[in-house]
């Protein structure tokens, strides 16, 4: 009799457990289905180029029907160029279990990579993902990271410098030594310029505070200055432009946003379009059509000619008619 009673108690307990498990699992599944996706966006710092990338990402999400607070939660964080902030925010995204994490600029992506190997990560503007050790292969990343490169059209930029500066023989390059993307681009431009018989003088900085001293020394010894896609120099572009102008030399930056801050001209990538391409990766991942491991990195091919006419007047430089016509047709002239 006791054994029978124990059997009844066991069966009842088992039945109650199964009923609870069924309803709990069903409710969890329902909650998961009804939960809106979360996207974490980590931006290294504030300056026009990175801000434009972020705007492009958000606009693309909206164009594809994702409205923040309605059917998606976008968690935007700015690390203010602080490594400690990068680590803290990256860990927070993991704790919040975001569906996709976006890193704007190389250090942001590196920090996200260190924080998770499971959550999909989309690179927003990493010049050399493979060279920076973020992924193993640009065509087949292999793990949880893919996205967009902001590798500038260096050949076109060098040709522009030669067109604008008569008898160009010496180019100066200023970059941030700790910036992997800027370092990679500096080396490529240096190699390209030397191959064309030009002398190249390279100067590096550690922070924006170094621009005054390093920029002044460089401007005194070259005919023009080239700036790669460099977040630190970009944040101090107005200062660098002022220093160069005093020596009556031009600054040719890689990014169009830096022309607006005092550069003379460039054939550069649109930062907004880089953001749009980054946003498209996010959308495809959210809709389960894209696996970062097998998705090639997107390289932008179309450069935009941008001329700063106001700066040209300060430097007594005259743009050729052909350059002006090209900028009017396919690019932009700042007056």
PDB file of N, CA and C in Angstrom, residues 174-276:
ATOM      1  N   UNK A 174      51.434  62.425 -41.547  1.00  0.00           N
ATOM      2  CA  UNK A 174      51.267  62.440 -40.094  1.00  0.00           C
ATOM      3  C   UNK A 174      50.177  61.452 -39.718  1.00  0.00           C
ATOM      4  N   UNK A 175      50.441  60.629 -38.687  1.00  0.00           N
ATOM      5  CA  UNK A 175      49.483  59.593 -38.300  1.00  0.00           C
ATOM      6  C   UNK A 175      49.663  59.255 -36.820  1.00  0.00           C
ATOM      7  N   UNK A 176      48.699  58.526 -36.262  1.00  0.00           N
ATOM      8  CA  UNK A 176      48.759  58.104 -34.868  1.00  0.00           C
ATOM      9  C   UNK A 176      49.349  56.703 -34.792  1.00  0.00           C
ATOM     10  N   UNK A 177      50.432  56.555 -34.063  1.00  0.00           N
ATOM     11  CA  UNK A 177      51.177  55.291 -34.036  1.00  0.00           C
ATOM     12  C   UNK A 177      50.375  54.126 -33.464  1.00  0.00           C
ATOM     13  N   UNK A 178      49.416  54.414 -32.584  1.00  0.00           N
ATOM     14  CA  UNK A 178      48.628  53.347 -31.956  1.00  0.00           C
ATOM     15  C   UNK A 178      47.392  52.959 -32.768  1.00  0.00           C
ATOM     16  N   UNK A 179      47.151  53.675 -33.867  1.00  0.00           N
ATOM     17  CA  UNK A 179      45.986  53.416 -34.707  1.00  0.00           C
ATOM     18  C   UNK A 179      46.389  52.434 -35.811  1.00  0.00           C
ATOM     19  N   UNK A 180      45.919  51.197 -35.711  1.00  0.00           N
ATOM     20  CA  UNK A 180      46.318  50.149 -36.658  1.00  0.00           C
ATOM     21  C   UNK A 180      45.912  50.490 -38.088  1.00  0.00           C
ATOM     22  N   UNK A 181      44.718  51.034 -38.250  1.00  0.00           N
ATOM     23  CA  UNK A 181      44.230  51.369 -39.591  1.00  0.00           C
ATOM     24  C   UNK A 181      45.047  52.505 -40.197  1.00  0.00           C
ATOM     25  N   UNK A 182      45.330  53.542 -39.400  1.00  0.00           N
ATOM     26  CA  UNK A 182      46.119  54.672 -39.889  1.00  0.00           C
ATOM     27  C   UNK A 182      47.537  54.226 -40.234  1.00  0.00           C
ATOM     28  N   UNK A 183      48.086  53.348 -39.426  1.00  0.00           N
ATOM     29  CA  UNK A 183      49.439  52.834 -39.672  1.00  0.00           C
ATOM     30  C   UNK A 183      49.495  52.053 -40.975  1.00  0.00           C
ATOM     31  N   UNK A 184      48.505  51.214 -41.195  1.00  0.00           N
ATOM     32  CA  UNK A 184      48.435  50.421 -42.420  1.00  0.00           C
ATOM     33  C   UNK A 184      48.352  51.317 -43.647  1.00  0.00           C
ATOM     34  N   UNK A 185      47.507  52.337 -43.571  1.00  0.00           N
ATOM     35  CA  UNK A 185      47.320  53.240 -44.704  1.00  0.00           C
ATOM     36  C   UNK A 185      48.561  54.087 -44.932  1.00  0.00           C
ATOM     37  N   UNK A 186      49.221  54.495 -43.856  1.00  0.00           N
ATOM     38  CA  UNK A 186      50.456  55.265 -43.969  1.00  0.00           C
ATOM     39  C   UNK A 186      51.506  54.467 -44.744  1.00  0.00           C
ATOM     40  N   UNK A 187      51.660  53.213 -44.389  1.00  0.00           N
ATOM     41  CA  UNK A 187      52.663  52.362 -45.036  1.00  0.00           C
ATOM     42  C   UNK A 187      52.366  52.178 -46.529  1.00  0.00           C
ATOM     43  N   UNK A 188      51.098  52.026 -46.854  1.00  0.00           N
ATOM     44  CA  UNK A 188      50.721  51.840 -48.256  1.00  0.00           C
ATOM     45  C   UNK A 188      50.974  53.102 -49.068  1.00  0.00           C
ATOM     46  N   UNK A 189      50.636  54.270 -48.493  1.00  0.00           N
ATOM     47  CA  UNK A 189      50.882  55.522 -49.191  1.00  0.00           C
ATOM     48  C   UNK A 189      52.377  55.796 -49.320  1.00  0.00           C
ATOM     49  N   UNK A 190      53.112  55.499 -48.284  1.00  0.00           N
ATOM     50  CA  UNK A 190      54.563  55.675 -48.307  1.00  0.00           C
ATOM     51  C   UNK A 190      55.191  54.837 -49.429  1.00  0.00           C
ATOM     52  N   UNK A 191      54.787  53.595 -49.522  1.00  0.00           N
ATOM     53  CA  UNK A 191      55.309  52.691 -50.553  1.00  0.00           C
ATOM     54  C   UNK A 191      54.927  53.177 -51.951  1.00  0.00           C
ATOM     55  N   UNK A 192      53.684  53.618 -52.091  1.00  0.00           N
ATOM     56  CA  UNK A 192      53.180  54.084 -53.380  1.00  0.00           C
ATOM     57  C   UNK A 192      53.920  55.342 -53.835  1.00  0.00           C
ATOM     58  N   UNK A 193      54.119  56.272 -52.896  1.00  0.00           N
ATOM     59  CA  UNK A 193      54.791  57.536 -53.228  1.00  0.00           C
ATOM     60  C   UNK A 193      56.254  57.300 -53.601  1.00  0.00           C
ATOM     61  N   UNK A 194      56.933  56.454 -52.855  1.00  0.00           N
ATOM     62  CA  UNK A 194      58.334  56.153 -53.143  1.00  0.00           C
ATOM     63  C   UNK A 194      58.486  55.471 -54.494  1.00  0.00           C
ATOM     64  N   UNK A 195      57.512  54.638 -54.822  1.00  0.00           N
ATOM     65  CA  UNK A 195      57.535  53.940 -56.106  1.00  0.00           C
ATOM     66  C   UNK A 195      57.461  54.925 -57.261  1.00  0.00           C
ATOM     67  N   UNK A 196      56.843  56.072 -57.002  1.00  0.00           N
ATOM     68  CA  UNK A 196      56.720  57.100 -58.034  1.00  0.00           C
ATOM     69  C   UNK A 196      57.827  58.146 -57.944  1.00  0.00           C
ATOM     70  N   UNK A 197      58.854  57.840 -57.182  1.00  0.00           N
ATOM     71  CA  UNK A 197      60.027  58.704 -57.117  1.00  0.00           C
ATOM     72  C   UNK A 197      59.927  59.877 -56.170  1.00  0.00           C
ATOM     73  N   UNK A 198      58.958  59.864 -55.257  1.00  0.00           N
ATOM     74  CA  UNK A 198      58.781  60.973 -54.313  1.00  0.00           C
ATOM     75  C   UNK A 198      59.474  60.672 -52.987  1.00  0.00           C
ATOM     76  N   UNK A 199      59.954  61.718 -52.351  1.00  0.00           N
ATOM     77  CA  UNK A 199      60.516  61.576 -51.012  1.00  0.00           C
ATOM     78  C   UNK A 199      59.374  61.651 -49.995  1.00  0.00           C
ATOM     79  N   UNK A 200      59.456  60.820 -48.987  1.00  0.00           N
ATOM     80  CA  UNK A 200      58.386  60.775 -47.989  1.00  0.00           C
ATOM     81  C   UNK A 200      58.976  60.934 -46.587  1.00  0.00           C
ATOM     82  N   UNK A 201      58.436  61.884 -45.835  1.00  0.00           N
ATOM     83  CA  UNK A 201      58.826  62.060 -44.443  1.00  0.00           C
ATOM     84  C   UNK A 201      57.629  61.731 -43.557  1.00  0.00           C
ATOM     85  N   UNK A 202      57.809  60.768 -42.665  1.00  0.00           N
ATOM     86  CA  UNK A 202      56.712  60.290 -41.823  1.00  0.00           C
ATOM     87  C   UNK A 202      56.894  60.765 -40.385  1.00  0.00           C
ATOM     88  N   UNK A 203      55.821  61.288 -39.807  1.00  0.00           N
ATOM     89  CA  UNK A 203      55.824  61.714 -38.400  1.00  0.00           C
ATOM     90  C   UNK A 203      54.616  61.118 -37.697  1.00  0.00           C
ATOM     91  N   UNK A 204      54.831  60.621 -36.499  1.00  0.00           N
ATOM     92  CA  UNK A 204      53.735  60.014 -35.754  1.00  0.00           C
ATOM     93  C   UNK A 204      53.421  60.800 -34.486  1.00  0.00           C
ATOM     94  N   UNK A 205      52.184  60.665 -34.027  1.00  0.00           N
ATOM     95  CA  UNK A 205      51.748  61.280 -32.771  1.00  0.00           C
ATOM     96  C   UNK A 205      51.144  60.203 -31.877  1.00  0.00           C
ATOM     97  N   UNK A 206      51.065  60.497 -30.597  1.00  0.00           N
ATOM     98  CA  UNK A 206      50.413  59.588 -29.648  1.00  0.00           C
ATOM     99  C   UNK A 206      49.019  60.069 -29.272  1.00  0.00           C
ATOM    100  N   UNK A 207      48.850  61.386 -29.306  1.00  0.00           N
ATOM    101  CA  UNK A 207      47.544  61.964 -28.973  1.00  0.00           C
ATOM    102  C   UNK A 207      47.397  63.289 -29.700  1.00  0.00           C
ATOM    103  N   UNK A 208      46.205  63.854 -29.628  1.00  0.00           N
ATOM    104  CA  UNK A 208      45.931  65.131 -30.304  1.00  0.00           C
ATOM    105  C   UNK A 208      46.817  66.249 -29.748  1.00  0.00           C
ATOM    106  N   UNK A 209      47.304  66.071 -28.519  1.00  0.00           N
ATOM    107  CA  UNK A 209      48.173  67.081 -27.909  1.00  0.00           C
ATOM    108  C   UNK A 209      49.521  67.204 -28.609  1.00  0.00           C
ATOM    109  N   UNK A 210      49.885  66.194 -29.405  1.00  0.00           N
ATOM    110  CA  UNK A 210      51.174  66.208 -30.097  1.00  0.00           C
ATOM    111  C   UNK A 210      51.121  66.944 -31.437  1.00  0.00           C
ATOM    112  N   UNK A 211      49.916  67.251 -31.913  1.00  0.00           N
ATOM    113  CA  UNK A 211      49.781  67.814 -33.259  1.00  0.00           C
ATOM    114  C   UNK A 211      50.512  69.137 -33.406  1.00  0.00           C
ATOM    115  N   UNK A 212      50.450  69.995 -32.412  1.00  0.00           N
ATOM    116  CA  UNK A 212      51.095  71.305 -32.493  1.00  0.00           C
ATOM    117  C   UNK A 212      52.592  71.168 -32.785  1.00  0.00           C
ATOM    118  N   UNK A 213      53.290  70.409 -31.968  1.00  0.00           N
ATOM    119  CA  UNK A 213      54.741  70.286 -32.111  1.00  0.00           C
ATOM    120  C   UNK A 213      55.134  69.452 -33.331  1.00  0.00           C
ATOM    121  N   UNK A 214      54.523  68.289 -33.480  1.00  0.00           N
ATOM    122  CA  UNK A 214      54.875  67.387 -34.579  1.00  0.00           C
ATOM    123  C   UNK A 214      54.457  67.976 -35.922  1.00  0.00           C
ATOM    124  N   UNK A 215      53.251  68.551 -35.959  1.00  0.00           N
ATOM    125  CA  UNK A 215      52.750  69.144 -37.190  1.00  0.00           C
ATOM    126  C   UNK A 215      53.594  70.318 -37.652  1.00  0.00           C
ATOM    127  N   UNK A 216      54.050  71.134 -36.715  1.00  0.00           N
ATOM    128  CA  UNK A 216      54.883  72.290 -37.052  1.00  0.00           C
ATOM    129  C   UNK A 216      56.212  71.849 -37.655  1.00  0.00           C
ATOM    130  N   UNK A 217      56.851  70.878 -37.020  1.00  0.00           N
ATOM    131  CA  UNK A 217      58.138  70.373 -37.521  1.00  0.00           C
ATOM    132  C   UNK A 217      57.988  69.757 -38.911  1.00  0.00           C
ATOM    133  N   UNK A 218      56.902  69.029 -39.115  1.00  0.00           N
ATOM    134  CA  UNK A 218      56.685  68.381 -40.409  1.00  0.00           C
ATOM    135  C   UNK A 218      56.417  69.414 -41.499  1.00  0.00           C
ATOM    136  N   UNK A 219      55.591  70.411 -41.181  1.00  0.00           N
ATOM    137  CA  UNK A 219      55.224  71.434 -42.173  1.00  0.00           C
ATOM    138  C   UNK A 219      56.416  72.249 -42.643  1.00  0.00           C
ATOM    139  N   UNK A 220      57.429  72.345 -41.812  1.00  0.00           N
ATOM    140  CA  UNK A 220      58.613  73.122 -42.160  1.00  0.00           C
ATOM    141  C   UNK A 220      59.552  72.392 -43.112  1.00  0.00           C
ATOM    142  N   UNK A 221      59.309  71.081 -43.333  1.00  0.00           N
ATOM    143  CA  UNK A 221      60.284  70.294 -44.098  1.00  0.00           C
ATOM    144  C   UNK A 221      59.713  69.569 -45.317  1.00  0.00           C
ATOM    145  N   UNK A 222      58.427  69.840 -45.653  1.00  0.00           N
ATOM    146  CA  UNK A 222      57.812  69.157 -46.797  1.00  0.00           C
ATOM    147  C   UNK A 222      57.038  70.152 -47.659  1.00  0.00           C
ATOM    148  N   UNK A 223      56.602  69.665 -48.829  1.00  0.00           N
ATOM    149  CA  UNK A 223      55.814  70.526 -49.724  1.00  0.00           C
ATOM    150  C   UNK A 223      54.322  70.405 -49.481  1.00  0.00           C
ATOM    151  N   UNK A 224      53.913  69.277 -48.958  1.00  0.00           N
ATOM    152  CA  UNK A 224      52.501  69.081 -48.624  1.00  0.00           C
ATOM    153  C   UNK A 224      52.399  67.976 -47.583  1.00  0.00           C
ATOM    154  N   UNK A 225      51.263  67.910 -46.897  1.00  0.00           N
ATOM    155  CA  UNK A 225      51.051  66.898 -45.853  1.00  0.00           C
ATOM    156  C   UNK A 225      49.863  66.026 -46.220  1.00  0.00           C
ATOM    157  N   UNK A 226      50.055  64.724 -46.061  1.00  0.00           N
ATOM    158  CA  UNK A 226      48.965  63.765 -46.268  1.00  0.00           C
ATOM    159  C   UNK A 226      48.543  63.185 -44.921  1.00  0.00           C
ATOM    160  N   UNK A 227      47.234  63.064 -44.722  1.00  0.00           N
ATOM    161  CA  UNK A 227      46.693  62.481 -43.493  1.00  0.00           C
ATOM    162  C   UNK A 227      45.865  61.248 -43.844  1.00  0.00           C
ATOM    163  N   UNK A 228      46.248  60.070 -43.364  1.00  0.00           N
ATOM    164  CA  UNK A 228      45.439  58.877 -43.620  1.00  0.00           C
ATOM    165  C   UNK A 228      44.134  58.931 -42.841  1.00  0.00           C
ATOM    166  N   UNK A 229      43.338  57.884 -42.958  1.00  0.00           N
ATOM    167  CA  UNK A 229      42.098  57.813 -42.178  1.00  0.00           C
ATOM    168  C   UNK A 229      42.492  57.580 -40.730  1.00  0.00           C
ATOM    169  N   UNK A 230      42.555  58.646 -39.963  1.00  0.00           N
ATOM    170  CA  UNK A 230      43.113  58.628 -38.612  1.00  0.00           C
ATOM    171  C   UNK A 230      42.186  59.413 -37.687  1.00  0.00           C
ATOM    172  N   UNK A 231      41.593  58.721 -36.731  1.00  0.00           N
ATOM    173  CA  UNK A 231      40.596  59.358 -35.868  1.00  0.00           C
ATOM    174  C   UNK A 231      41.177  60.456 -34.982  1.00  0.00           C
ATOM    175  N   UNK A 232      42.388  60.252 -34.493  1.00  0.00           N
ATOM    176  CA  UNK A 232      42.991  61.248 -33.610  1.00  0.00           C
ATOM    177  C   UNK A 232      43.364  62.512 -34.376  1.00  0.00           C
ATOM    178  N   UNK A 233      44.012  62.349 -35.533  1.00  0.00           N
ATOM    179  CA  UNK A 233      44.360  63.520 -36.335  1.00  0.00           C
ATOM    180  C   UNK A 233      43.098  64.227 -36.816  1.00  0.00           C
ATOM    181  N   UNK A 234      42.075  63.433 -37.155  1.00  0.00           N
ATOM    182  CA  UNK A 234      40.815  64.031 -37.615  1.00  0.00           C
ATOM    183  C   UNK A 234      40.214  64.945 -36.553  1.00  0.00           C
ATOM    184  N   UNK A 235      40.336  64.546 -35.294  1.00  0.00           N
ATOM    185  CA  UNK A 235      39.770  65.370 -34.221  1.00  0.00           C
ATOM    186  C   UNK A 235      40.553  66.670 -34.033  1.00  0.00           C
ATOM    187  N   UNK A 236      41.801  66.705 -34.535  1.00  0.00           N
ATOM    188  CA  UNK A 236      42.594  67.923 -34.441  1.00  0.00           C
ATOM    189  C   UNK A 236      42.914  68.502 -35.804  1.00  0.00           C
ATOM    190  N   UNK A 237      42.071  68.212 -36.788  1.00  0.00           N
ATOM    191  CA  UNK A 237      42.323  68.616 -38.174  1.00  0.00           C
ATOM    192  C   UNK A 237      42.374  70.132 -38.338  1.00  0.00           C
ATOM    193  N   UNK A 238      41.537  70.848 -37.652  1.00  0.00           N
ATOM    194  CA  UNK A 238      41.533  72.312 -37.773  1.00  0.00           C
ATOM    195  C   UNK A 238      42.859  72.897 -37.306  1.00  0.00           C
ATOM    196  N   UNK A 239      43.402  72.314 -36.246  1.00  0.00           N
ATOM    197  CA  UNK A 239      44.690  72.780 -35.736  1.00  0.00           C
ATOM    198  C   UNK A 239      45.798  72.475 -36.740  1.00  0.00           C
ATOM    199  N   UNK A 240      45.816  71.267 -37.280  1.00  0.00           N
ATOM    200  CA  UNK A 240      46.835  70.893 -38.260  1.00  0.00           C
ATOM    201  C   UNK A 240      46.758  71.778 -39.494  1.00  0.00           C
ATOM    202  N   UNK A 241      45.554  72.048 -39.943  1.00  0.00           N
ATOM    203  CA  UNK A 241      45.365  72.909 -41.113  1.00  0.00           C
ATOM    204  C   UNK A 241      45.908  74.312 -40.853  1.00  0.00           C
ATOM    205  N   UNK A 242      45.674  74.826 -39.663  1.00  0.00           N
ATOM    206  CA  UNK A 242      46.157  76.153 -39.287  1.00  0.00           C
ATOM    207  C   UNK A 242      47.679  76.200 -39.284  1.00  0.00           C
ATOM    208  N   UNK A 243      48.287  75.155 -38.760  1.00  0.00           N
ATOM    209  CA  UNK A 243      49.752  75.065 -38.710  1.00  0.00           C
ATOM    210  C   UNK A 243      50.330  75.029 -40.120  1.00  0.00           C
ATOM    211  N   UNK A 244      49.736  74.196 -40.981  1.00  0.00           N
ATOM    212  CA  UNK A 244      50.219  74.051 -42.354  1.00  0.00           C
ATOM    213  C   UNK A 244      50.040  75.346 -43.152  1.00  0.00           C
ATOM    214  N   UNK A 245      48.925  76.020 -42.936  1.00  0.00           N
ATOM    215  CA  UNK A 245      48.638  77.265 -43.663  1.00  0.00           C
ATOM    216  C   UNK A 245      49.677  78.332 -43.359  1.00  0.00           C
ATOM    217  N   UNK A 246      50.160  78.366 -42.121  1.00  0.00           N
ATOM    218  CA  UNK A 246      51.189  79.349 -41.750  1.00  0.00           C
ATOM    219  C   UNK A 246      52.480  79.124 -42.535  1.00  0.00           C
ATOM    220  N   UNK A 247      52.695  77.858 -42.946  1.00  0.00           N
ATOM    221  CA  UNK A 247      53.877  77.530 -43.744  1.00  0.00           C
ATOM    222  C   UNK A 247      53.554  77.550 -45.239  1.00  0.00           C
ATOM    223  N   UNK A 248      52.304  77.942 -45.556  1.00  0.00           N
ATOM    224  CA  UNK A 248      51.826  78.022 -46.938  1.00  0.00           C
ATOM    225  C   UNK A 248      51.872  76.663 -47.649  1.00  0.00           C
ATOM    226  N   UNK A 249      51.540  75.602 -46.909  1.00  0.00           N
ATOM    227  CA  UNK A 249      51.454  74.286 -47.535  1.00  0.00           C
ATOM    228  C   UNK A 249      50.062  73.694 -47.278  1.00  0.00           C
ATOM    229  N   UNK A 250      49.660  72.824 -48.187  1.00  0.00           N
ATOM    230  CA  UNK A 250      48.319  72.240 -48.124  1.00  0.00           C
ATOM    231  C   UNK A 250      48.316  70.899 -47.396  1.00  0.00           C
ATOM    232  N   UNK A 251      47.156  70.574 -46.850  1.00  0.00           N
ATOM    233  CA  UNK A 251      46.939  69.263 -46.235  1.00  0.00           C
ATOM    234  C   UNK A 251      45.942  68.493 -47.088  1.00  0.00           C
ATOM    235  N   UNK A 252      46.341  67.309 -47.512  1.00  0.00           N
ATOM    236  CA  UNK A 252      45.456  66.430 -48.276  1.00  0.00           C
ATOM    237  C   UNK A 252      45.050  65.268 -47.363  1.00  0.00           C
ATOM    238  N   UNK A 253      43.818  65.261 -46.875  1.00  0.00           N
ATOM    239  CA  UNK A 253      43.385  64.173 -45.995  1.00  0.00           C
ATOM    240  C   UNK A 253      42.726  63.036 -46.778  1.00  0.00           C
ATOM    241  N   UNK A 254      42.621  61.885 -46.142  1.00  0.00           N
ATOM    242  CA  UNK A 254      41.993  60.729 -46.791  1.00  0.00           C
ATOM    243  C   UNK A 254      40.472  60.840 -46.810  1.00  0.00           C
ATOM    244  N   UNK A 255      39.910  61.457 -45.764  1.00  0.00           N
ATOM    245  CA  UNK A 255      38.448  61.512 -45.618  1.00  0.00           C
ATOM    246  C   UNK A 255      37.889  62.866 -46.040  1.00  0.00           C
ATOM    247  N   UNK A 256      36.718  62.831 -46.667  1.00  0.00           N
ATOM    248  CA  UNK A 256      36.080  64.071 -47.132  1.00  0.00           C
ATOM    249  C   UNK A 256      35.710  64.992 -45.969  1.00  0.00           C
ATOM    250  N   UNK A 257      35.359  64.419 -44.831  1.00  0.00           N
ATOM    251  CA  UNK A 257      34.992  65.241 -43.679  1.00  0.00           C
ATOM    252  C   UNK A 257      36.165  66.086 -43.202  1.00  0.00           C
ATOM    253  N   UNK A 258      37.402  65.621 -43.415  1.00  0.00           N
ATOM    254  CA  UNK A 258      38.575  66.379 -43.001  1.00  0.00           C
ATOM    255  C   UNK A 258      38.860  67.545 -43.961  1.00  0.00           C
ATOM    256  N   UNK A 259      38.371  67.458 -45.190  1.00  0.00           N
ATOM    257  CA  UNK A 259      38.476  68.597 -46.103  1.00  0.00           C
ATOM    258  C   UNK A 259      37.619  69.737 -45.564  1.00  0.00           C
ATOM    259  N   UNK A 260      36.473  69.400 -45.039  1.00  0.00           N
ATOM    260  CA  UNK A 260      35.579  70.420 -44.469  1.00  0.00           C
ATOM    261  C   UNK A 260      36.193  71.097 -43.247  1.00  0.00           C
ATOM    262  N   UNK A 261      37.148  70.398 -42.606  1.00  0.00           N
ATOM    263  CA  UNK A 261      37.803  70.960 -41.418  1.00  0.00           C
ATOM    264  C   UNK A 261      39.145  71.603 -41.738  1.00  0.00           C
ATOM    265  N   UNK A 262      39.395  71.883 -43.031  1.00  0.00           N
ATOM    266  CA  UNK A 262      40.604  72.626 -43.370  1.00  0.00           C
ATOM    267  C   UNK A 262      41.538  71.959 -44.352  1.00  0.00           C
ATOM    268  N   UNK A 263      41.206  70.750 -44.808  1.00  0.00           N
ATOM    269  CA  UNK A 263      42.021  70.119 -45.836  1.00  0.00           C
ATOM    270  C   UNK A 263      41.800  70.819 -47.170  1.00  0.00           C
ATOM    271  N   UNK A 264      42.755  70.666 -48.088  1.00  0.00           N
ATOM    272  CA  UNK A 264      42.632  71.326 -49.383  1.00  0.00           C
ATOM    273  C   UNK A 264      41.751  70.537 -50.346  1.00  0.00           C
ATOM    274  N   UNK A 265      41.977  69.239 -50.427  1.00  0.00           N
ATOM    275  CA  UNK A 265      41.225  68.431 -51.385  1.00  0.00           C
ATOM    276  C   UNK A 265      41.450  66.945 -51.121  1.00  0.00           C
ATOM    277  N   UNK A 266      40.569  66.120 -51.656  1.00  0.00           N
ATOM    278  CA  UNK A 266      40.757  64.670 -51.591  1.00  0.00           C
ATOM    279  C   UNK A 266      39.854  63.975 -52.589  1.00  0.00           C
ATOM    280  N   UNK A 267      40.213  62.760 -52.885  1.00  0.00           N
ATOM    281  CA  UNK A 267      39.291  61.835 -53.538  1.00  0.00           C
ATOM    282  C   UNK A 267      38.989  60.810 -52.445  1.00  0.00           C
ATOM    283  N   UNK A 268      37.937  61.052 -51.724  1.00  0.00           N
ATOM    284  CA  UNK A 268      37.686  60.260 -50.525  1.00  0.00           C
ATOM    285  C   UNK A 268      36.371  59.530 -50.545  1.00  0.00           C
ATOM    286  N   UNK A 269      36.270  58.592 -49.622  1.00  0.00           N
ATOM    287  CA  UNK A 269      35.034  57.845 -49.457  1.00  0.00           C
ATOM    288  C   UNK A 269      34.048  58.672 -48.649  1.00  0.00           C
ATOM    289  N   UNK A 270      32.786  58.532 -48.980  1.00  0.00           N
ATOM    290  CA  UNK A 270      31.738  59.182 -48.200  1.00  0.00           C
ATOM    291  C   UNK A 270      31.549  58.418 -46.896  1.00  0.00           C
ATOM    292  N   UNK A 271      31.754  59.093 -45.778  1.00  0.00           N
ATOM    293  CA  UNK A 271      31.578  58.438 -44.477  1.00  0.00           C
ATOM    294  C   UNK A 271      30.125  58.014 -44.269  1.00  0.00           C
ATOM    295  N   UNK A 272      29.214  58.813 -44.811  1.00  0.00           N
ATOM    296  CA  UNK A 272      27.797  58.477 -44.697  1.00  0.00           C
ATOM    297  C   UNK A 272      27.497  57.181 -45.454  1.00  0.00           C
ATOM    298  N   UNK A 273      28.073  57.036 -46.645  1.00  0.00           N
ATOM    299  CA  UNK A 273      27.865  55.816 -47.427  1.00  0.00           C
ATOM    300  C   UNK A 273      28.493  54.608 -46.743  1.00  0.00           C
ATOM    301  N   UNK A 274      29.624  54.825 -46.075  1.00  0.00           N
ATOM    302  CA  UNK A 274      30.216  53.739 -45.282  1.00  0.00           C
ATOM    303  C   UNK A 274      29.236  53.286 -44.202  1.00  0.00           C
ATOM    304  N   UNK A 275      28.577  54.263 -43.579  1.00  0.00           N
ATOM    305  CA  UNK A 275      27.564  53.943 -42.572  1.00  0.00           C
ATOM    306  C   UNK A 275      26.391  53.194 -43.163  1.00  0.00           C
ATOM    307  N   UNK A 276      25.990  53.592 -44.367  1.00  0.00           N
ATOM    308  CA  UNK A 276      24.875  52.900 -45.034  1.00  0.00           C
ATOM    309  C   UNK A 276      25.221  51.433 -45.280  1.00  0.00           C
TER     310      UNK A 276
END
